[in-house]
Structure formats: structure tokens, C-alpha cells
PDB file of C-alpha atoms in Angstrom:
ATOM      1  CA  MET A   1       0.000   0.000   0.000  1.00  0.00           C
ATOM      2  CA  SER A   2       1.527   3.305  -0.989  1.00  0.00           C
ATOM      3  CA  SER A   3       0.921   6.545   0.791  1.00  0.00           C
ATOM      4  CA  THR A   4       1.366   9.940  -0.805  1.00  0.00           C
ATOM      5  CA  ILE A   5       0.552  13.390   0.392  1.00  0.00           C
ATOM      6  CA  GLY A   6      -2.070  15.144  -1.689  1.00  0.00           C
ATOM      7  CA  GLN A   7      -3.898  18.349  -0.733  1.00  0.00           C
ATOM      8  CA  GLY A   8      -2.586  18.095   2.808  1.00  0.00           C
ATOM      9  CA  GLN A   9      -3.860  14.550   3.337  1.00  0.00           C
ATOM     10  CA  ILE A  10      -2.062  11.236   3.429  1.00  0.00           C
ATOM     11  CA  GLU A  11      -3.674   9.130   0.730  1.00  0.00           C
ATOM     12  CA  LEU A  12      -4.325   5.498   1.590  1.00  0.00           C
ATOM     13  CA  PRO A  13      -6.306   4.353  -1.454  1.00  0.00           C
ATOM     14  CA  GLU A  14      -6.392   0.674  -0.455  1.00  0.00           C
ATOM     15  CA  LEU A  15      -6.939   0.928   3.310  1.00  0.00           C
ATOM     16  CA  LEU A  16      -9.945  -1.207   4.293  1.00  0.00           C
ATOM     17  CA  GLU A  17      -9.763  -1.098   8.102  1.00  0.00           C
ATOM     18  CA  LEU A  18      -8.658   1.638  10.498  1.00  0.00           C
ATOM     19  CA  ARG A  19      -8.370   1.316  14.274  1.00  0.00           C
ATOM     20  CA  ILE A  20      -7.802   4.432  16.365  1.00  0.00           C
ATOM     21  CA  ALA A  21      -7.186   3.952  20.084  1.00  0.00           C
ATOM     22  CA  GLU A  22      -6.197   6.086  23.041  1.00  0.00           C
ATOM     23  CA  CYS A  23      -5.963   9.372  21.130  1.00  0.00           C
ATOM     24  CA  GLU A  24      -8.100  12.077  19.569  1.00  0.00           C
ATOM     25  CA  PRO A  25      -9.706  10.711  16.373  1.00  0.00           C
ATOM     26  CA  GLY A  26     -10.364  14.082  14.706  1.00  0.00           C
ATOM     27  CA  PRO A  27      -6.796  14.973  13.669  1.00  0.00           C
ATOM     28  CA  ILE A  28      -6.147  11.436  12.392  1.00  0.00           C
ATOM     29  CA  LEU A  29      -9.356  11.257  10.351  1.00  0.00           C
ATOM     30  CA  LEU A  30      -8.681  14.754   8.995  1.00  0.00           C
ATOM     31  CA  ALA A  31      -5.132  13.814   7.943  1.00  0.00           C
ATOM     32  CA  LEU A  32      -6.041  10.588   6.146  1.00  0.00           C
ATOM     33  CA  SER A  33      -7.777  10.070   2.834  1.00  0.00           C
ATOM     34  CA  THR A  34      -9.278   6.568   2.942  1.00  0.00           C
ATOM     35  CA  PRO A  35     -11.668   6.328  -0.009  1.00  0.00           C
ATOM     36  CA  VAL A  36     -12.387   2.584   0.298  1.00  0.00           C
ATOM     37  CA  LEU A  37     -12.444   2.302   4.104  1.00  0.00           C
ATOM     38  CA  GLN A  38     -14.894  -0.409   5.182  1.00  0.00           C
ATOM     39  CA  ILE A  39     -14.297  -0.800   8.928  1.00  0.00           C
ATOM     40  CA  LEU A  40     -13.591   2.005  11.398  1.00  0.00           C
ATOM     41  CA  THR A  41     -12.963   1.294  15.063  1.00  0.00           C
ATOM     42  CA  PHE A  42     -12.371   3.985  17.686  1.00  0.00           C
ATOM     43  CA  HIS A  43     -11.729   3.564  21.393  1.00  0.00           C
ATOM     44  CA  TRP A  44     -10.767   6.139  23.999  1.00  0.00           C
ATOM     45  CA  ASP A  45     -11.823   6.535  27.608  1.00  0.00           C
ATOM     46  CA  TYR A  46     -11.787  10.361  27.583  1.00  0.00           C
ATOM     47  CA  TRP A  47     -13.945  13.126  26.160  1.00  0.00           C
ATOM     48  CA  ILE A  48     -13.011  14.231  22.677  1.00  0.00           C
ATOM     49  CA  THR A  49     -11.800  17.837  22.625  1.00  0.00           C
ATOM     50  CA  PHE A  50     -11.040  18.410  18.922  1.00  0.00           C
ATOM     51  CA  ALA A  51     -13.624  18.084  16.184  1.00  0.00           C
ATOM     52  CA  PRO A  52     -12.777  19.096  12.616  1.00  0.00           C
ATOM     53  CA  GLU A  53     -15.353  21.109  10.715  1.00  0.00           C
ATOM     54  CA  GLN A  54     -15.397  18.598   7.859  1.00  0.00           C
ATOM     55  CA  LEU A  55     -14.264  15.076   7.081  1.00  0.00           C
ATOM     56  CA  SER A  56     -13.999  13.073   3.893  1.00  0.00           C
ATOM     57  CA  GLN A  57     -16.880  10.916   2.791  1.00  0.00           C
ATOM     58  CA  TYR A  58     -16.773   7.235   3.694  1.00  0.00           C
ATOM     59  CA  PRO A  59     -18.851   5.751   0.857  1.00  0.00           C
ATOM     60  CA  TYR A  60     -17.857   2.133   1.576  1.00  0.00           C
ATOM     61  CA  LEU A  61     -17.877   2.208   5.373  1.00  0.00           C
ATOM     62  CA  ARG A  62     -20.061  -0.696   6.462  1.00  0.00           C
ATOM     63  CA  ASP A  63     -18.902  -1.368  10.047  1.00  0.00           C
ATOM     64  CA  LEU A  64     -18.459   1.354  12.683  1.00  0.00           C
ATOM     65  CA  GLN A  65     -17.423   0.623  16.266  1.00  0.00           C
ATOM     66  CA  TRP A  66     -17.178   3.815  18.316  1.00  0.00           C
ATOM     67  CA  SER A  67     -16.779   4.103  22.093  1.00  0.00           C
ATOM     68  CA  ASP A  68     -19.821   6.025  23.309  1.00  0.00           C
ATOM     69  CA  LEU A  69     -19.007   8.489  26.088  1.00  0.00           C
ATOM     70  CA  GLY A  70     -21.884  10.833  25.306  1.00  0.00           C
ATOM     71  CA  THR A  71     -22.325  13.611  22.760  1.00  0.00           C
ATOM     72  CA  ASP A  72     -19.397  13.538  20.335  1.00  0.00           C
ATOM     73  CA  ALA A  73     -19.062  15.867  17.334  1.00  0.00           C
ATOM     74  CA  VAL A  74     -16.486  13.637  15.585  1.00  0.00           C
ATOM     75  CA  PHE A  75     -18.797  10.624  15.801  1.00  0.00           C
ATOM     76  CA  GLU A  76     -21.621  12.700  14.326  1.00  0.00           C
ATOM     77  CA  LEU A  77     -19.397  13.815  11.416  1.00  0.00           C
ATOM     78  CA  VAL A  78     -18.308  10.258  10.666  1.00  0.00           C
ATOM     79  CA  PHE A  79     -21.823   8.887  11.014  1.00  0.00           C
ATOM     80  CA  ARG A  80     -23.257  11.427   8.570  1.00  0.00           C
ATOM     81  CA  ARG A  81     -20.665  10.486   5.905  1.00  0.00           C
ATOM     82  CA  ARG A  82     -21.388   6.770   5.616  1.00  0.00           C
ATOM     83  CA  PRO A  83     -24.117   5.833   3.131  1.00  0.00           C
ATOM     84  CA  SER A  84     -23.233   2.112   3.163  1.00  0.00           C
ATOM     85  CA  LEU A  85     -23.153   1.536   6.929  1.00  0.00           C
ATOM     86  CA  THR A  86     -24.882  -1.715   7.907  1.00  0.00           C
ATOM     87  CA  ARG A  87     -23.357  -2.465  11.334  1.00  0.00           C
ATOM     88  CA  TYR A  88     -22.825  -0.135  14.288  1.00  0.00           C
ATOM     89  CA  ALA A  89     -21.544  -0.798  17.818  1.00  0.00           C
ATOM     90  CA  ASN A  90     -21.334   1.866  20.503  1.00  0.00           C
ATOM     91  CA  TYR A  91     -18.418   0.024  22.065  1.00  0.00           C
ATOM     92  CA  VAL A  92     -15.436  -1.791  20.635  1.00  0.00           C
ATOM     93  CA  VAL A  93     -16.328  -5.431  20.168  1.00  0.00           C
ATOM     94  CA  GLY A  94     -14.054  -7.530  22.342  1.00  0.00           C
ATOM     95  CA  ARG A  95     -13.574  -4.737  24.884  1.00  0.00           C
ATOM     96  CA  GLY A  96     -17.074  -4.774  26.346  1.00  0.00           C
ATOM     97  CA  GLU A  97     -15.908  -6.258  29.637  1.00  0.00           C
ATOM     98  CA  GLN A  98     -13.801  -3.135  30.209  1.00  0.00           C
ATOM     99  CA  ILE A  99     -16.696  -0.653  30.010  1.00  0.00           C
ATOM    100  CA  ASP A 100     -17.276   1.298  33.220  1.00  0.00           C
ATOM    101  CA  TYR A 101     -21.065   1.275  33.581  1.00  0.00           C
ATOM    102  CA  SER A 102     -21.106   3.216  36.859  1.00  0.00           C
ATOM    103  CA  TRP A 103     -21.328   6.580  35.078  1.00  0.00           C
ATOM    104  CA  LEU A 104     -23.648   5.660  32.193  1.00  0.00           C
ATOM    105  CA  TYR A 105     -26.867   7.589  32.528  1.00  0.00           C
ATOM    106  CA  GLU A 106     -27.521   8.928  29.031  1.00  0.00           C
ATOM    107  CA  ALA A 107     -29.176   7.201  26.133  1.00  0.00           C
ATOM    108  CA  PRO A 108     -26.758   5.803  23.553  1.00  0.00           C
ATOM    109  CA  SER A 109     -25.567   8.706  21.354  1.00  0.00           C
ATOM    110  CA  ILE A 110     -26.814   6.946  18.239  1.00  0.00           C
ATOM    111  CA  VAL A 111     -30.415   7.619  19.302  1.00  0.00           C
ATOM    112  CA  GLU A 112     -29.982  11.406  19.228  1.00  0.00           C
ATOM    113  CA  VAL A 113     -27.845  11.348  16.072  1.00  0.00           C
ATOM    114  CA  LEU A 114     -30.487   9.317  14.219  1.00  0.00           C
ATOM    115  CA  ARG A 115     -33.252  11.678  15.396  1.00  0.00           C
ATOM    116  CA  ALA A 116     -31.299  14.622  13.959  1.00  0.00           C
ATOM    117  CA  ILE A 117     -30.967  13.016  10.514  1.00  0.00           C
ATOM    118  CA  ASP A 118     -33.801  13.104   8.004  1.00  0.00           C
ATOM    119  CA  SER A 119     -35.294   9.612   7.690  1.00  0.00           C
ATOM    120  CA  THR A 120     -34.392   9.462   3.993  1.00  0.00           C
ATOM    121  CA  GLU A 121     -30.700  10.021   4.846  1.00  0.00           C
ATOM    122  CA  ARG A 122     -30.381   7.449   7.629  1.00  0.00           C
ATOM    123  CA  PRO A 123     -28.175   4.444   6.966  1.00  0.00           C
ATOM    124  CA  ARG A 124     -29.801   1.110   6.248  1.00  0.00           C
ATOM    125  CA  LEU A 125     -28.433  -0.442   9.409  1.00  0.00           C
ATOM    126  CA  GLU A 126     -29.019  -4.154   9.771  1.00  0.00           C
ATOM    127  CA  GLU A 127     -27.173  -4.790  13.017  1.00  0.00           C
ATOM    128  CA  MET A 128     -26.624  -2.697  16.141  1.00  0.00           C
ATOM    129  CA  LEU A 129     -24.563  -3.662  19.156  1.00  0.00           C
ATOM    130  CA  ILE A 130     -25.475  -1.483  22.114  1.00  0.00           C
ATOM    131  CA  ASP A 131     -23.725  -1.707  25.450  1.00  0.00           C
ATOM    132  CA  TYR A 132     -26.353  -0.661  27.966  1.00  0.00           C
ATOM    133  CA  PRO A 133     -29.692   0.476  26.442  1.00  0.00           C
ATOM    134  CA  SER A 134     -32.898   1.020  28.307  1.00  0.00           C
ATOM    135  CA  CYS A 135     -36.156  -0.353  26.970  1.00  0.00           C
ATOM    136  CA  VAL A 136     -37.036   3.156  25.768  1.00  0.00           C
ATOM    137  CA  ASP A 137     -33.714   3.315  23.871  1.00  0.00           C
ATOM    138  CA  LEU A 138     -34.400  -0.028  22.193  1.00  0.00           C
ATOM    139  CA  LEU A 139     -37.884   1.053  21.152  1.00  0.00           C
ATOM    140  CA  ALA A 140     -36.506   4.316  19.749  1.00  0.00           C
ATOM    141  CA  LEU A 141     -33.882   2.435  17.745  1.00  0.00           C
ATOM    142  CA  VAL A 142     -36.485   0.091  16.291  1.00  0.00           C
ATOM    143  CA  ASP A 143     -38.604   3.088  15.248  1.00  0.00           C
ATOM    144  CA  LEU A 144     -35.661   5.083  13.874  1.00  0.00           C
ATOM    145  CA  VAL A 145     -34.089   2.184  11.973  1.00  0.00           C
ATOM    146  CA  PRO A 146     -36.808   0.133  10.276  1.00  0.00           C
ATOM    147  CA  THR A 147     -34.161  -1.896   8.383  1.00  0.00           C
ATOM    148  CA  ILE A 148     -32.740  -3.341  11.612  1.00  0.00           C
ATOM    149  CA  LYS A 149     -32.442  -7.128  11.603  1.00  0.00           C
ATOM    150  CA  ARG A 150     -30.316  -7.734  14.695  1.00  0.00           C
ATOM    151  CA  ILE A 151     -29.853  -5.861  17.966  1.00  0.00           C
ATOM    152  CA  ARG A 152     -27.309  -7.146  20.440  1.00  0.00           C
ATOM    153  CA  VAL A 153     -27.335  -5.867  23.993  1.00  0.00           C
ATOM    154  CA  PHE A 154     -24.054  -6.324  25.827  1.00  0.00           C
ATOM    155  CA  LYS A 155     -25.288  -5.750  29.374  1.00  0.00           C
ATOM    156  CA  ASP A 156     -28.819  -6.002  30.718  1.00  0.00           C
ATOM    157  CA  PRO A 157     -29.721  -2.505  31.945  1.00  0.00           C
ATOM    158  CA  TRP A 158     -32.964  -3.394  33.649  1.00  0.00           C
ATOM    159  CA  GLU A 159     -33.428  -3.707  37.354  1.00  0.00           C
ATOM    160  CA  PRO A 160     -35.399  -6.820  38.410  1.00  0.00           C
ATOM    161  CA  GLY A 161     -38.636  -4.831  38.868  1.00  0.00           C
ATOM    162  CA  GLU A 162     -38.345  -3.258  35.410  1.00  0.00           C
ATOM    163  CA  MET A 163     -37.967  -6.543  33.544  1.00  0.00           C
ATOM    164  CA  GLU A 164     -41.700  -7.199  33.136  1.00  0.00           C
ATOM    165  CA  THR A 165     -42.377  -3.631  32.002  1.00  0.00           C
ATOM    166  CA  GLY A 166     -39.548  -3.832  29.467  1.00  0.00           C
ATOM    167  CA  GLN A 167     -40.742  -7.149  28.094  1.00  0.00           C
ATOM    168  CA  LYS A 168     -44.303  -5.824  27.804  1.00  0.00           C
ATOM    169  CA  LEU A 169     -43.177  -2.697  25.907  1.00  0.00           C
ATOM    170  CA  LEU A 170     -41.005  -4.721  23.527  1.00  0.00           C
ATOM    171  CA  THR A 171     -43.829  -7.213  22.895  1.00  0.00           C
ATOM    172  CA  GLU A 172     -46.289  -4.387  22.174  1.00  0.00           C
ATOM    173  CA  SER A 173     -43.790  -2.798  19.798  1.00  0.00           C
ATOM    174  CA  ARG A 174     -43.322  -6.088  17.938  1.00  0.00           C
ATOM    175  CA  GLN A 175     -47.104  -6.316  17.378  1.00  0.00           C
ATOM    176  CA  LYS A 176     -47.274  -2.926  15.627  1.00  0.00           C
TER     177      LYS A 176
END
């Protein structure tokens, strides 16, 4: 794979998979031109402080794994530039055991990002891996992504008393 600098970017015309860990993703994504990128994985345990104004399109991106620490402008930029995305995880697959659930209190970021995108521009997601969704989050995802075929929940978020309510809501949603 050759890399050349063109218009201030490092061109990686054959790069299919990119993993970014333990650093800000914005400067890296801004510096790289990856026209055929299919898999993007990002993991960092800190808030992102730099978000570029624009990023390249990712027309072939089909698998996105992005650590969800809350609202994230870089994630939103990447997510809006991926017409072929079919699989999304809000954690890095294989690192789920390392997620600190003690501070999770917000809905998965994907819910708000999908609500902000016109329904005709949403990706045709088939599979979503969500670390800790509530029943309300799951119902929202089903409504926002009618193409969904598989949802995988990494950790059961319901307290014992909420289990029946959650099952009832999911059953009612399935009947619609």
C-alpha cells in the first residue's frame, strides 16, 4: 500500500480497516484520505476535545465501532458520511468487559444522532450492538431504523422490577 501526500492529506487508497485507540480521532481522520475504508474502530476513555469542521466521505464504510461516552461531534461527522453503513456498535467489540457502567446515565448517542438526521438520509443499518440500552432506547432504535435485523445488547440494563415492564413494551412494539 503506498501513501502519498495530496492536498494536505495522506492518501491510503487501499486501506480497508482503520483502528484508532487512546488518542483524539479528529486529527487522524482529517489527515487521512481513505476512499475505500470499510471498517472504522475507535476507542478512547476520555472526552473528545477536537472536532474538525469537515471530514472526507466514507462511501464504503459498512462497520463502525465507536466508544460512546456521550455527545461527540467527531462521531456525528463520521456517522453522517457513511451511506453504506450496515453495522454499528457503541463500544469496541471484544472490549465490552472493560466498560465502566457506573457513570452511564444517558441514552446511547446513536439515538440522538439518528433523530437529527432526516429519515431518507439514515443508513440502512441491519445490526446494532449497544452496550447498555434502556427499553425506551431499544424502542426508539427500532422506530428510527426500520431496516434493523439484529440488535445485540451487551449488558442487561434493567433492574429486576423493570424486567416485566420492558418485556411488555417490547412485545407491544413487535405487534405494531
